[in-house]
Structures are given as structure tokens and as C-alpha cells.
mmCIF file of C-alpha atoms in Angstrom:
data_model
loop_
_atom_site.group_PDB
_atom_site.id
_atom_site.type_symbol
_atom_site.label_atom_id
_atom_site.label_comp_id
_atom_site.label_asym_id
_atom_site.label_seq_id
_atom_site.Cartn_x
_atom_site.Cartn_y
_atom_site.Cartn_z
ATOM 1 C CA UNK A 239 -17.657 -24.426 -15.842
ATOM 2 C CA UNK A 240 -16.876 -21.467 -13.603
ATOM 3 C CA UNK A 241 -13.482 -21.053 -12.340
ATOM 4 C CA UNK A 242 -12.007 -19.358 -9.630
ATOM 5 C CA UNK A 243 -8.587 -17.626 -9.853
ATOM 6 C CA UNK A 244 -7.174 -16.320 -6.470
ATOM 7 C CA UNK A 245 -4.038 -13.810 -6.167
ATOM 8 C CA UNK A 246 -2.864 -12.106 -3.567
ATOM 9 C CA UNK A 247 -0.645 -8.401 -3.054
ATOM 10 C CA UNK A 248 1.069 -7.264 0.052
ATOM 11 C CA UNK A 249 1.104 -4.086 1.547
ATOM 12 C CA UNK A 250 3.169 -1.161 1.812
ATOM 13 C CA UNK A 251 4.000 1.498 3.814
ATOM 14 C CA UNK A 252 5.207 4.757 2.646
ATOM 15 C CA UNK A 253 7.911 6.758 4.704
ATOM 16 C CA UNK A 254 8.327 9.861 2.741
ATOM 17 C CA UNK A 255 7.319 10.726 -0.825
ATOM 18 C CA UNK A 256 7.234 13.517 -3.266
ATOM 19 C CA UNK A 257 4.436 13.462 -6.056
ATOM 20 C CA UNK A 258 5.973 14.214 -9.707
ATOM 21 C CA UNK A 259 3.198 14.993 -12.157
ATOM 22 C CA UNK A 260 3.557 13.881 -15.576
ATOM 23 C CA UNK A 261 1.761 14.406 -18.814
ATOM 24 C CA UNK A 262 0.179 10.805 -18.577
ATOM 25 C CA UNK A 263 -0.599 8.643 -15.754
ATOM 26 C CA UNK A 264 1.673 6.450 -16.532
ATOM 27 C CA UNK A 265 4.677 9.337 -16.245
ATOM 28 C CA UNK A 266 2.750 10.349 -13.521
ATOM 29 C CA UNK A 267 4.101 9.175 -9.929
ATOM 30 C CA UNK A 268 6.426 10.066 -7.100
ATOM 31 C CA UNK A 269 9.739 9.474 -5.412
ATOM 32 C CA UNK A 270 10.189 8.333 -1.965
ATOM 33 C CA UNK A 271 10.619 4.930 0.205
ATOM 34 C CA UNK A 272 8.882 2.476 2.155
ATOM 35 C CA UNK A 273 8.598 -0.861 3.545
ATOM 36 C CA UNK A 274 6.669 -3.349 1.796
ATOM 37 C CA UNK A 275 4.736 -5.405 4.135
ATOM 38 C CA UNK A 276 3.486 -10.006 4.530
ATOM 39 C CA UNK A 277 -0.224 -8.388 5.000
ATOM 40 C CA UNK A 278 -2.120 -7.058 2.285
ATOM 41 C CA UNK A 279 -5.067 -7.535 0.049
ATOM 42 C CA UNK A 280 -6.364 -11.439 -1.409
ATOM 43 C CA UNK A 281 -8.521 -11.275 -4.494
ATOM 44 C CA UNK A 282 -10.502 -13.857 -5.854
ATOM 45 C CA UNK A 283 -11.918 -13.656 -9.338
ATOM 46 C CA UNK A 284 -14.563 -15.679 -11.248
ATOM 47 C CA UNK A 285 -16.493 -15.342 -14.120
ATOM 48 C CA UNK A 286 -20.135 -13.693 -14.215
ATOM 49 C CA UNK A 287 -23.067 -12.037 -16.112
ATOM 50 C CA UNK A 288 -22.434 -8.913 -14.741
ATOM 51 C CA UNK A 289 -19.176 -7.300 -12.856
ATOM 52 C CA UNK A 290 -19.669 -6.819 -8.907
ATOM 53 C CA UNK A 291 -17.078 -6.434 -6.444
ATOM 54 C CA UNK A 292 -17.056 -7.422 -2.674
ATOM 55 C CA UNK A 293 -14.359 -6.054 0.107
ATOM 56 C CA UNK A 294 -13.975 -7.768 3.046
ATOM 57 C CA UNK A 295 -12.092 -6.845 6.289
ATOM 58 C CA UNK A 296 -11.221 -9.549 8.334
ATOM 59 C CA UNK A 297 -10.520 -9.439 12.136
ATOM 60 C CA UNK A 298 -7.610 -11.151 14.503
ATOM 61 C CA UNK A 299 -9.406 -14.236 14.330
ATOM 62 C CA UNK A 300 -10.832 -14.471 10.515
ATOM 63 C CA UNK A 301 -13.954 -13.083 11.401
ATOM 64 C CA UNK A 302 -15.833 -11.024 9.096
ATOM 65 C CA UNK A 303 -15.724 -6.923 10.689
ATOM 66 C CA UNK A 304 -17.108 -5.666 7.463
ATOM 67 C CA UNK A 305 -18.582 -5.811 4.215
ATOM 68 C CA UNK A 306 -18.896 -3.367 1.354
ATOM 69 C CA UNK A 307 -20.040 -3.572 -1.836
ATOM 70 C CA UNK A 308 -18.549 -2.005 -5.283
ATOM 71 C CA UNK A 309 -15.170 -0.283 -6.300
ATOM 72 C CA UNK A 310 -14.808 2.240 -8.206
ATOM 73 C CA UNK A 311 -11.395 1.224 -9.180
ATOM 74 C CA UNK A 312 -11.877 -1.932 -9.203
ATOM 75 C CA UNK A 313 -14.384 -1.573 -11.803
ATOM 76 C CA UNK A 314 -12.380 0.862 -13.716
ATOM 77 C CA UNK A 315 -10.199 -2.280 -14.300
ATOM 78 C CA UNK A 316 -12.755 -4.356 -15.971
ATOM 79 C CA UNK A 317 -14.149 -1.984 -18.269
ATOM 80 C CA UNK A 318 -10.423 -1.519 -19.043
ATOM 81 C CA UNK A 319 -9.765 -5.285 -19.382
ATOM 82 C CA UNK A 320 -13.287 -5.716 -21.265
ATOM 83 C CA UNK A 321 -14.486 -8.453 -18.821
ATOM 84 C CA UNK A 322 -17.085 -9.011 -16.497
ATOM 85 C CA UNK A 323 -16.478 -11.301 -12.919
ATOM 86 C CA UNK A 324 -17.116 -11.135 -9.561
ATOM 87 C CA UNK A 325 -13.875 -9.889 -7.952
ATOM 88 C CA UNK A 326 -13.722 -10.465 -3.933
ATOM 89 C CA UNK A 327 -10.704 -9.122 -1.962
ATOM 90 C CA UNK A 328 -9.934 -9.539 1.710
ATOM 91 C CA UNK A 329 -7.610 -8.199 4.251
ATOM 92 C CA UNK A 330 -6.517 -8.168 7.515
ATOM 93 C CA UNK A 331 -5.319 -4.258 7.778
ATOM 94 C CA UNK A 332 -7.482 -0.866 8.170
ATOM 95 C CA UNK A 333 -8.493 0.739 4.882
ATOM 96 C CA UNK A 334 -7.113 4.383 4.440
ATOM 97 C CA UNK A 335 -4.761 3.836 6.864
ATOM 98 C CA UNK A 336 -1.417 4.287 5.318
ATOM 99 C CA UNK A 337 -0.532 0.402 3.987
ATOM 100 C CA UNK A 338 -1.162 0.653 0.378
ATOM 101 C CA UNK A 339 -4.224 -1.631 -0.135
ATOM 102 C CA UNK A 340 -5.770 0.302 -2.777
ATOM 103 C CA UNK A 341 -2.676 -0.855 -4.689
ATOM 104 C CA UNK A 342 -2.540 -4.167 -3.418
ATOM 105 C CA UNK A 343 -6.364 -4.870 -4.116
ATOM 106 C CA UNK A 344 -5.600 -3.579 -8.148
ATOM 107 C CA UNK A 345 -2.433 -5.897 -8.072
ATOM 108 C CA UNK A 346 -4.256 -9.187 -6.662
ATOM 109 C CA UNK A 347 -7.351 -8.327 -8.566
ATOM 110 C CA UNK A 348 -5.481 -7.593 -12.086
ATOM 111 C CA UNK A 349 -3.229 -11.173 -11.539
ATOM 112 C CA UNK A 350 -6.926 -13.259 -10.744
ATOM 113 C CA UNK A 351 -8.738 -12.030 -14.004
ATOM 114 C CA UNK A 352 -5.679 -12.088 -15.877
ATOM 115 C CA UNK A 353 -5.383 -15.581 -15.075
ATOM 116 C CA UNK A 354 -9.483 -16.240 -14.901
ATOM 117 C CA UNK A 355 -9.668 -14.999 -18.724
ATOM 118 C CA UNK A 356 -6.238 -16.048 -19.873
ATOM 119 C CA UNK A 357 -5.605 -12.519 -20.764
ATOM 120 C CA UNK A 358 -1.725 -12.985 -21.418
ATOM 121 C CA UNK A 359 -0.566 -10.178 -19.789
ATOM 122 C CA UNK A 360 3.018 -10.313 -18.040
ATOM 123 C CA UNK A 361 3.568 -8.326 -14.247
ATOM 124 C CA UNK A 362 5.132 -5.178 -16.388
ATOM 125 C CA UNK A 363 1.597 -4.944 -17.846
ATOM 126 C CA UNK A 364 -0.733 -5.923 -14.832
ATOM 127 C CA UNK A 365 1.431 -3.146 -12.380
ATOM 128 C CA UNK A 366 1.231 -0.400 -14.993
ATOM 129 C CA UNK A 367 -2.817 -1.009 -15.407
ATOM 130 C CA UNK A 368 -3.252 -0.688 -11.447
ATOM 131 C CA UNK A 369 -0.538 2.490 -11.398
ATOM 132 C CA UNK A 370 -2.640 3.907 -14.163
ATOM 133 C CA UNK A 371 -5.793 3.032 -12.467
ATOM 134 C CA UNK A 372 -4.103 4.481 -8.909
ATOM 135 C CA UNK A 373 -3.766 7.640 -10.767
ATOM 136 C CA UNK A 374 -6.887 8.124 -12.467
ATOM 137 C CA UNK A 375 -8.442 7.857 -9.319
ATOM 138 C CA UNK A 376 -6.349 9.979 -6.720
ATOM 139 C CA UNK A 377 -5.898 6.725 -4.960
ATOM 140 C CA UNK A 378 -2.426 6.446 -4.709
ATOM 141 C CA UNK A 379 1.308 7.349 -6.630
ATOM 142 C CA UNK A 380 3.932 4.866 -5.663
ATOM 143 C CA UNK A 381 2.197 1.979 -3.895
ATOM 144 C CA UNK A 382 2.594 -0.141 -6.984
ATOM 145 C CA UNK A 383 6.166 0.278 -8.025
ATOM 146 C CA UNK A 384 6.740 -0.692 -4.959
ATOM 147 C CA UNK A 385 4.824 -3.435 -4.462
ATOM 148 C CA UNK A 386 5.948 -5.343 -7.660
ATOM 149 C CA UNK A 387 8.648 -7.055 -5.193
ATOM 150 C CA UNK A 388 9.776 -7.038 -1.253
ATOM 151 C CA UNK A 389 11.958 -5.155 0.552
ATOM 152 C CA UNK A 390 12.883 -1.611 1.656
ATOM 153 C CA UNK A 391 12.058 -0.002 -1.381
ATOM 154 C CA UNK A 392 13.013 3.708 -2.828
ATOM 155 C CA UNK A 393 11.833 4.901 -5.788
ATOM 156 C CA UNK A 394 13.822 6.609 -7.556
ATOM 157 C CA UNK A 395 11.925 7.989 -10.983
ATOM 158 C CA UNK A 396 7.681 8.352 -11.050
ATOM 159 C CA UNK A 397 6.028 4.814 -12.477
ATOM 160 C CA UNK A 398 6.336 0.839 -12.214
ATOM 161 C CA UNK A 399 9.222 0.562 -14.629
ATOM 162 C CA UNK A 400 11.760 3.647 -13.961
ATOM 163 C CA UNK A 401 14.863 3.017 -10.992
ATOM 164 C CA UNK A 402 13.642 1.030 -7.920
ATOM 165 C CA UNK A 403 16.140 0.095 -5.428
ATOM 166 C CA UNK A 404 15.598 -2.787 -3.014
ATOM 167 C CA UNK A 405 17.236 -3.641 0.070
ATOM 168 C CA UNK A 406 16.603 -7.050 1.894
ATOM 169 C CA UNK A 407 15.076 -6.568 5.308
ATOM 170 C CA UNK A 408 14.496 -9.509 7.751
ATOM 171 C CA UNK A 409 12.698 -7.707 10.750
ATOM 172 C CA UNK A 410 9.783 -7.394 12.299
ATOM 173 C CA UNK A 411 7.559 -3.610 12.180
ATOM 174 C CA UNK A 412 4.290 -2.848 14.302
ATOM 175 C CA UNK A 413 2.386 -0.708 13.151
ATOM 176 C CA UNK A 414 -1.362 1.420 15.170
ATOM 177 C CA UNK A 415 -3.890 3.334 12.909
ATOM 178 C CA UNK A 416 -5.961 5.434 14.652
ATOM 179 C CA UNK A 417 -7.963 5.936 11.744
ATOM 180 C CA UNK A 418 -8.106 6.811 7.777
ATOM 181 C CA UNK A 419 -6.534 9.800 6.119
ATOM 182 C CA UNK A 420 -8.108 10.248 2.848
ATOM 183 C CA UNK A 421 -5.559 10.072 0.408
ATOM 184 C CA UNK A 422 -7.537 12.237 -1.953
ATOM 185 C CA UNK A 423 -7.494 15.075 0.539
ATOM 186 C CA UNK A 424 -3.974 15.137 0.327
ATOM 187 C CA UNK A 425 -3.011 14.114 -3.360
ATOM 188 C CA UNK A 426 -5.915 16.648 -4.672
ATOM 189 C CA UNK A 427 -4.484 19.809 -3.013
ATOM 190 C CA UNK A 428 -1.880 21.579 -4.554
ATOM 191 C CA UNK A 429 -0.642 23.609 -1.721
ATOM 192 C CA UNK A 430 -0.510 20.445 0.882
ATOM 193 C CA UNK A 431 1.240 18.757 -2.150
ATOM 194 C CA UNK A 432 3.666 21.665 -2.064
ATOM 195 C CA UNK A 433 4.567 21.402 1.433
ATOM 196 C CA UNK A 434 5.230 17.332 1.104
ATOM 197 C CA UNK A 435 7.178 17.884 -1.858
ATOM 198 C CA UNK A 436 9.213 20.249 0.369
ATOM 199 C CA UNK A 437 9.916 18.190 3.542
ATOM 200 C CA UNK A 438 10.742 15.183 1.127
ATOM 201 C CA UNK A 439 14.479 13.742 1.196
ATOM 202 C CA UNK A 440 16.294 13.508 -2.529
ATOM 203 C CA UNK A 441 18.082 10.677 -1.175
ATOM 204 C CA UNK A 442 17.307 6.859 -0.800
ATOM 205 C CA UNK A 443 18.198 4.986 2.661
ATOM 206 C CA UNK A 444 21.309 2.925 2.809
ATOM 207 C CA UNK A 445 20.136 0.832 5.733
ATOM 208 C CA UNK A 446 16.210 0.307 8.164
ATOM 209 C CA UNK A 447 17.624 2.661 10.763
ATOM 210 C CA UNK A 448 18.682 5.395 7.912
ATOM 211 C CA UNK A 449 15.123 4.877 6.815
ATOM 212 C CA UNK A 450 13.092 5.604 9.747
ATOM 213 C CA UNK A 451 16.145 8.886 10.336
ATOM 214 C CA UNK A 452 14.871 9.958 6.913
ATOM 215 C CA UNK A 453 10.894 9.330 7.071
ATOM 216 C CA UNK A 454 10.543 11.031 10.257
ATOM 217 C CA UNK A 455 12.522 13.938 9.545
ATOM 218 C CA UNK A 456 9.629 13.815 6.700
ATOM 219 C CA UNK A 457 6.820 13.658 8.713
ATOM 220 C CA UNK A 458 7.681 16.735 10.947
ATOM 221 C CA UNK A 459 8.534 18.825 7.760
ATOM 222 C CA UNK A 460 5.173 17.723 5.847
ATOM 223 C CA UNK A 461 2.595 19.349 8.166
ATOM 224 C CA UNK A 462 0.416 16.199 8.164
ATOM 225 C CA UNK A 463 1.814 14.532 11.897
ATOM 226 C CA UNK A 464 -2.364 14.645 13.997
ATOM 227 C CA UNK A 465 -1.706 15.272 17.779
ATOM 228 C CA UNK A 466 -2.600 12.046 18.316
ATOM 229 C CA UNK A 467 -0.155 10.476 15.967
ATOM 230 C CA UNK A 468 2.732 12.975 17.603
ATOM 231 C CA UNK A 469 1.401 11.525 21.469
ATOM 232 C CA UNK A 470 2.522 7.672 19.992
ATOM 233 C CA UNK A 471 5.791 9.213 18.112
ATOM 234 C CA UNK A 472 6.901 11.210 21.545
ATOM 235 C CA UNK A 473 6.774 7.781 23.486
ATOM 236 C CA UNK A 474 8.579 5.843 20.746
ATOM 237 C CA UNK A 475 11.780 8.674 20.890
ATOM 238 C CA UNK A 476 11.257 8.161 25.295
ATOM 239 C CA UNK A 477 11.825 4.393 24.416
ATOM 240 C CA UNK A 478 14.485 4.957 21.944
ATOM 241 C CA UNK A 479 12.385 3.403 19.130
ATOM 242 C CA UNK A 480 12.661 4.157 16.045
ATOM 243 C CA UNK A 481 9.337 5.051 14.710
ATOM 244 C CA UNK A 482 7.598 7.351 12.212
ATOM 245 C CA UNK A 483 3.961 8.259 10.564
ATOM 246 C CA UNK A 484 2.584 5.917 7.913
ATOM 247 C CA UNK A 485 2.417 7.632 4.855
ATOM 248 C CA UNK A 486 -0.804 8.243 3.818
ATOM 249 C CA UNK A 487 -2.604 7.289 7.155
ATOM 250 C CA UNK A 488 -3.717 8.298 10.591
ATOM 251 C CA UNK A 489 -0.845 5.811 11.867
ATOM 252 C CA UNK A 490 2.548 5.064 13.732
ATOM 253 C CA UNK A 491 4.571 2.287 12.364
ATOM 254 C CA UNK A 492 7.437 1.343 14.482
ATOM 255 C CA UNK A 493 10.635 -1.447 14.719
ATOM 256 C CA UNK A 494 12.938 -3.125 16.854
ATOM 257 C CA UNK A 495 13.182 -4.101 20.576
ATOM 258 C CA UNK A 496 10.140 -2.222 22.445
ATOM 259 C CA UNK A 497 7.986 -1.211 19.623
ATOM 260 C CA UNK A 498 5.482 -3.266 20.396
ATOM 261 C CA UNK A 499 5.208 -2.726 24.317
ATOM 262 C CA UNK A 500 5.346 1.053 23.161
ATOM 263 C CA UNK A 501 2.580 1.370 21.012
ATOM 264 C CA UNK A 502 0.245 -0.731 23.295
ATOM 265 C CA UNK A 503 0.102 1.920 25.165
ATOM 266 C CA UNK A 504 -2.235 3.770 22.362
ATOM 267 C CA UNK A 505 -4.014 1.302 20.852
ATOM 268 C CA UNK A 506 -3.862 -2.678 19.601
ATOM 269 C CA UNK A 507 -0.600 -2.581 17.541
ATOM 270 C CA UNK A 508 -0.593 -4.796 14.081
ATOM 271 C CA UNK A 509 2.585 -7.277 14.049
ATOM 272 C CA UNK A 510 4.173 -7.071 10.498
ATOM 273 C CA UNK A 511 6.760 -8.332 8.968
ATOM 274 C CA UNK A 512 9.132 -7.167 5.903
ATOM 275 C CA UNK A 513 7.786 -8.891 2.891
ATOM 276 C CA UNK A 514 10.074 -10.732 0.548
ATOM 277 C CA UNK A 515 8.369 -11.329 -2.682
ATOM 278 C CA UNK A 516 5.675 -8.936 -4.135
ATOM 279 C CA UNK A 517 2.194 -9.314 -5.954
ATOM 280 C CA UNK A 518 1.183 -13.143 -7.087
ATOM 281 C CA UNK A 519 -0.615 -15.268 -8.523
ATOM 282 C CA UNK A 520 -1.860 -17.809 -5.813
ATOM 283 C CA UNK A 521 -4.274 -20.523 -7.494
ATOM 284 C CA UNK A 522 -6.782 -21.330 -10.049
ATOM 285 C CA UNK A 523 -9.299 -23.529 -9.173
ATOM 286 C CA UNK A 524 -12.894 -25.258 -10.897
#
């Protein structure tokens, strides 16, 4: 009988990061800090003939925006894991925008077929196949340290299982993509690489409002803030809001008293909150 195993990941949003390059993936990562995020990626795994993947984007209302077929990654994973299912993942956020769903669709995908195929293998050992997979790919560096629990996170040494520090945040973020930034563009150049590495803080945030101080200070110094990301970041300082660029994405995220109301003024701005927990296991089902 075919079962269904269903998992789901949040997000994340980077603030500032520096890339360290190791002599495996798995020492292979970067330092920084973000905010990990309630939205994010839902997988749902069964068992089939042959491996095919399905991503879905949902809108406001649960309706279907669009519909792709195949992941690279994704696939990756189930050569790696010797298996063969139909994995589908939804979400609610823009892909390539900045929130870490590459990560968050390994995570979800990696807990469903570990628990479709009873593969045994404990969260240490699902988060270090999607980092690896993250870095074999150019798809992303610290998305899946961090997303392992909730929280402000900063991460202090390259991988899933070096110094991570967590700080409890109970607020609300908004956050307005106006449109992918290829994380590849930036990860596989050396000399834009050199200039983030540069403009990134060697300090973790003691508090939200240190964190925004520090990831905008980050986005000025990096080179990567679009004119049209600077427009939404000039209103949020006329407001007093804190805001900054989501990190790797076409984006403003944004907190407190006005953010909202703010952003509007660009675009349709995403309500978020600060997750609590990180990847899970959901359900398995007949």
C-alpha cells in the first residue's frame, strides 16, 4: 500500500553573511545571521516507479499560481538516499527571493522520505544531506544551519553542526520581493564574494533592533542593494523603521510599528512571523 509522508521546513531570511570555503561541502559554509521565518516549504513524499518532483506556489487564498516540474536538487537527494518517490513541495513565498526555500524544500523533503522509507536517519543527518546538497549545487550556504530550529539565528562557524546561537523573538516582520536574485550569480563569483565577505560584521546581534543595525550596515557595504530595493529602504529610515535587504533576494524585509503601511507603498507586503521551532516531520498517512 502506498503511503504518504508529509514534512514541512520554514523559511529564513539572511541579514548579512560571509561565505567560508572549505575542503568539503560539509566544511564548506558561511557566517552571518538571520531570522527564521512560520512560512516556508511543505513536502509530501510517496513511494513510486520512478522519482519525479512537483513545486507548487500557492497564492493568498490557496490557489495554485504555478507549477513546475523537476529539481535538480531535489533529485540529487534521492540518488543520494537510493530511493525513488514522488516528492511534492508547496509554498506560499516567491522563489529566489531571499527566504531560504531551497533549504527548506531539502529539509521537508529529506524528513518525508526519511520517514516514507524508514531510513533511520536522525535531524543531524537529514540537515547535513540538504547543506551538502545546498553546496553542491550553488544553492545556498547557511540556510540550513539555520533552519534546524527558530529564532534569530547567527552562525557562528561554516556547517549544520559548528556554534549556532539562538535568540527567542516574538514579533511580527513584513517582508516585499520585487523579484529573484539568482543566488548562483552571487555565490559563483569570486570577486562579488569578495566584496560580501568584506561588508560582513564578525559579530553576532545581541537583540532584533542590533540585528537589523548590523544587516543593513551589510547591505550598503555589499554592493548588491537594486535602486529599487534602496527606493523601499529610504522610506522605511523616513518612517523610522527598521528595515534591511533580504539576503539573497530582490527584497525589503522590515519590523515593528509602520512596516507594513510602509512597504505598501511598493508593492503587496508578506506578513511573517518569527518562527519558533525548525524543520519537521508533520504526518504519515496510507
Amino acid at each position: 500500500m502506498v503511503r504518504t509522508a508529509v514534512a514541512f521546513s520554514p523559511g529564513h531570511i539572511s541579514g548579512y553573511f560571509k561565505k567560508v570555503a572549505g575542503k568539503t561541502p560539509e566544511t564548506t559554509g558561511s557566517l552571518g545571521a538571520g531570522l527564521v521565518i512560520d512560512e516556508g516549504v511543505r513536502a509530501e513524499a510517496s513511494a513510486a516507479g520512478t522519482s519525479a518532483v512537483v513545486v507548487r506556489c500557492l497564492g493568498a487564498h490557496g490557489e495554485v499560481i504555478s507549477e513546475s516540474a523537476g529539481s535538480t536538487p531535489l533529485e540529487y537527494v534521492m540518488h543520494e538516499l537510493g530511493v525513488t518517490a514522488r516528492v511534492e513541495t508547496t509554498c506560499r513565498l516567491p522563489i529566489g527571493a531571499g527566504f531560504g526555500l531551497s533549504a527548506a524544500a531539502l529539509l521537508s523533503s529529506i524528513t518525508a522520505l526519511n520517514a516514507l522509507f524508514d531510513l533511520g536517519m536522525d535531524r543531524a543527518g537529514i540537515a547535513a544531506l540538504a547543506h551538502r546538497t545546498e553546496v553542491v549545487h550553488n544553492t545556498g550556504l547557511g540556510d540550513v544551519a539555520a533552519c534546524q530550529g527558530g529564532g534569530l539565528v547567527c552562525r557562528q562557524t561554516p556547517g549544520t553542526i559548528g556554534a549556532i546561537t539562538r535568540i527567542p523573538v516574538d514579533t511580527e516582520v513584513r517582508a516585499l520581493s520585487f523579484g529573484p536574485l539568482p543566488t548562483p550569480e552571487v555565490l559563483g563569483s569570486a570577486e562579488r564574494l569578495a566584496q560580501v565577505a568584506a561588508a560582513c560584521p564578525d559579530t553576532c546581534p545581541t537583540d532584533l533592533d542590533d540585528f537589523f543595525r548590523l544587516s543593513r550596515s551589510f547591505a550598503e557595504k555589499s554592493g548588491l542593494v537594486r535602486p529599487e530595493v534602496r527606493a523601499a529602504l529610504a522610506a522605511c529610515d523616513t518612517a523610522g523603521v527598521p528595515a534591511s535587504m533580504t539576503m539573497l533576494g530582490l527584497g525589503v524585509f522590515a519590523a515593528g510599528e509602520g512596516a507594513g503601511g510602509v512597504l505598501a507603498l511598493f508593492g503587496d507586503p508578506i506578513p511573517l512571523r518569527v518562527a519558533r521551532e525548525g524543520f519537521r516531520l508533520l504526518e504519515v498517512r496510507p
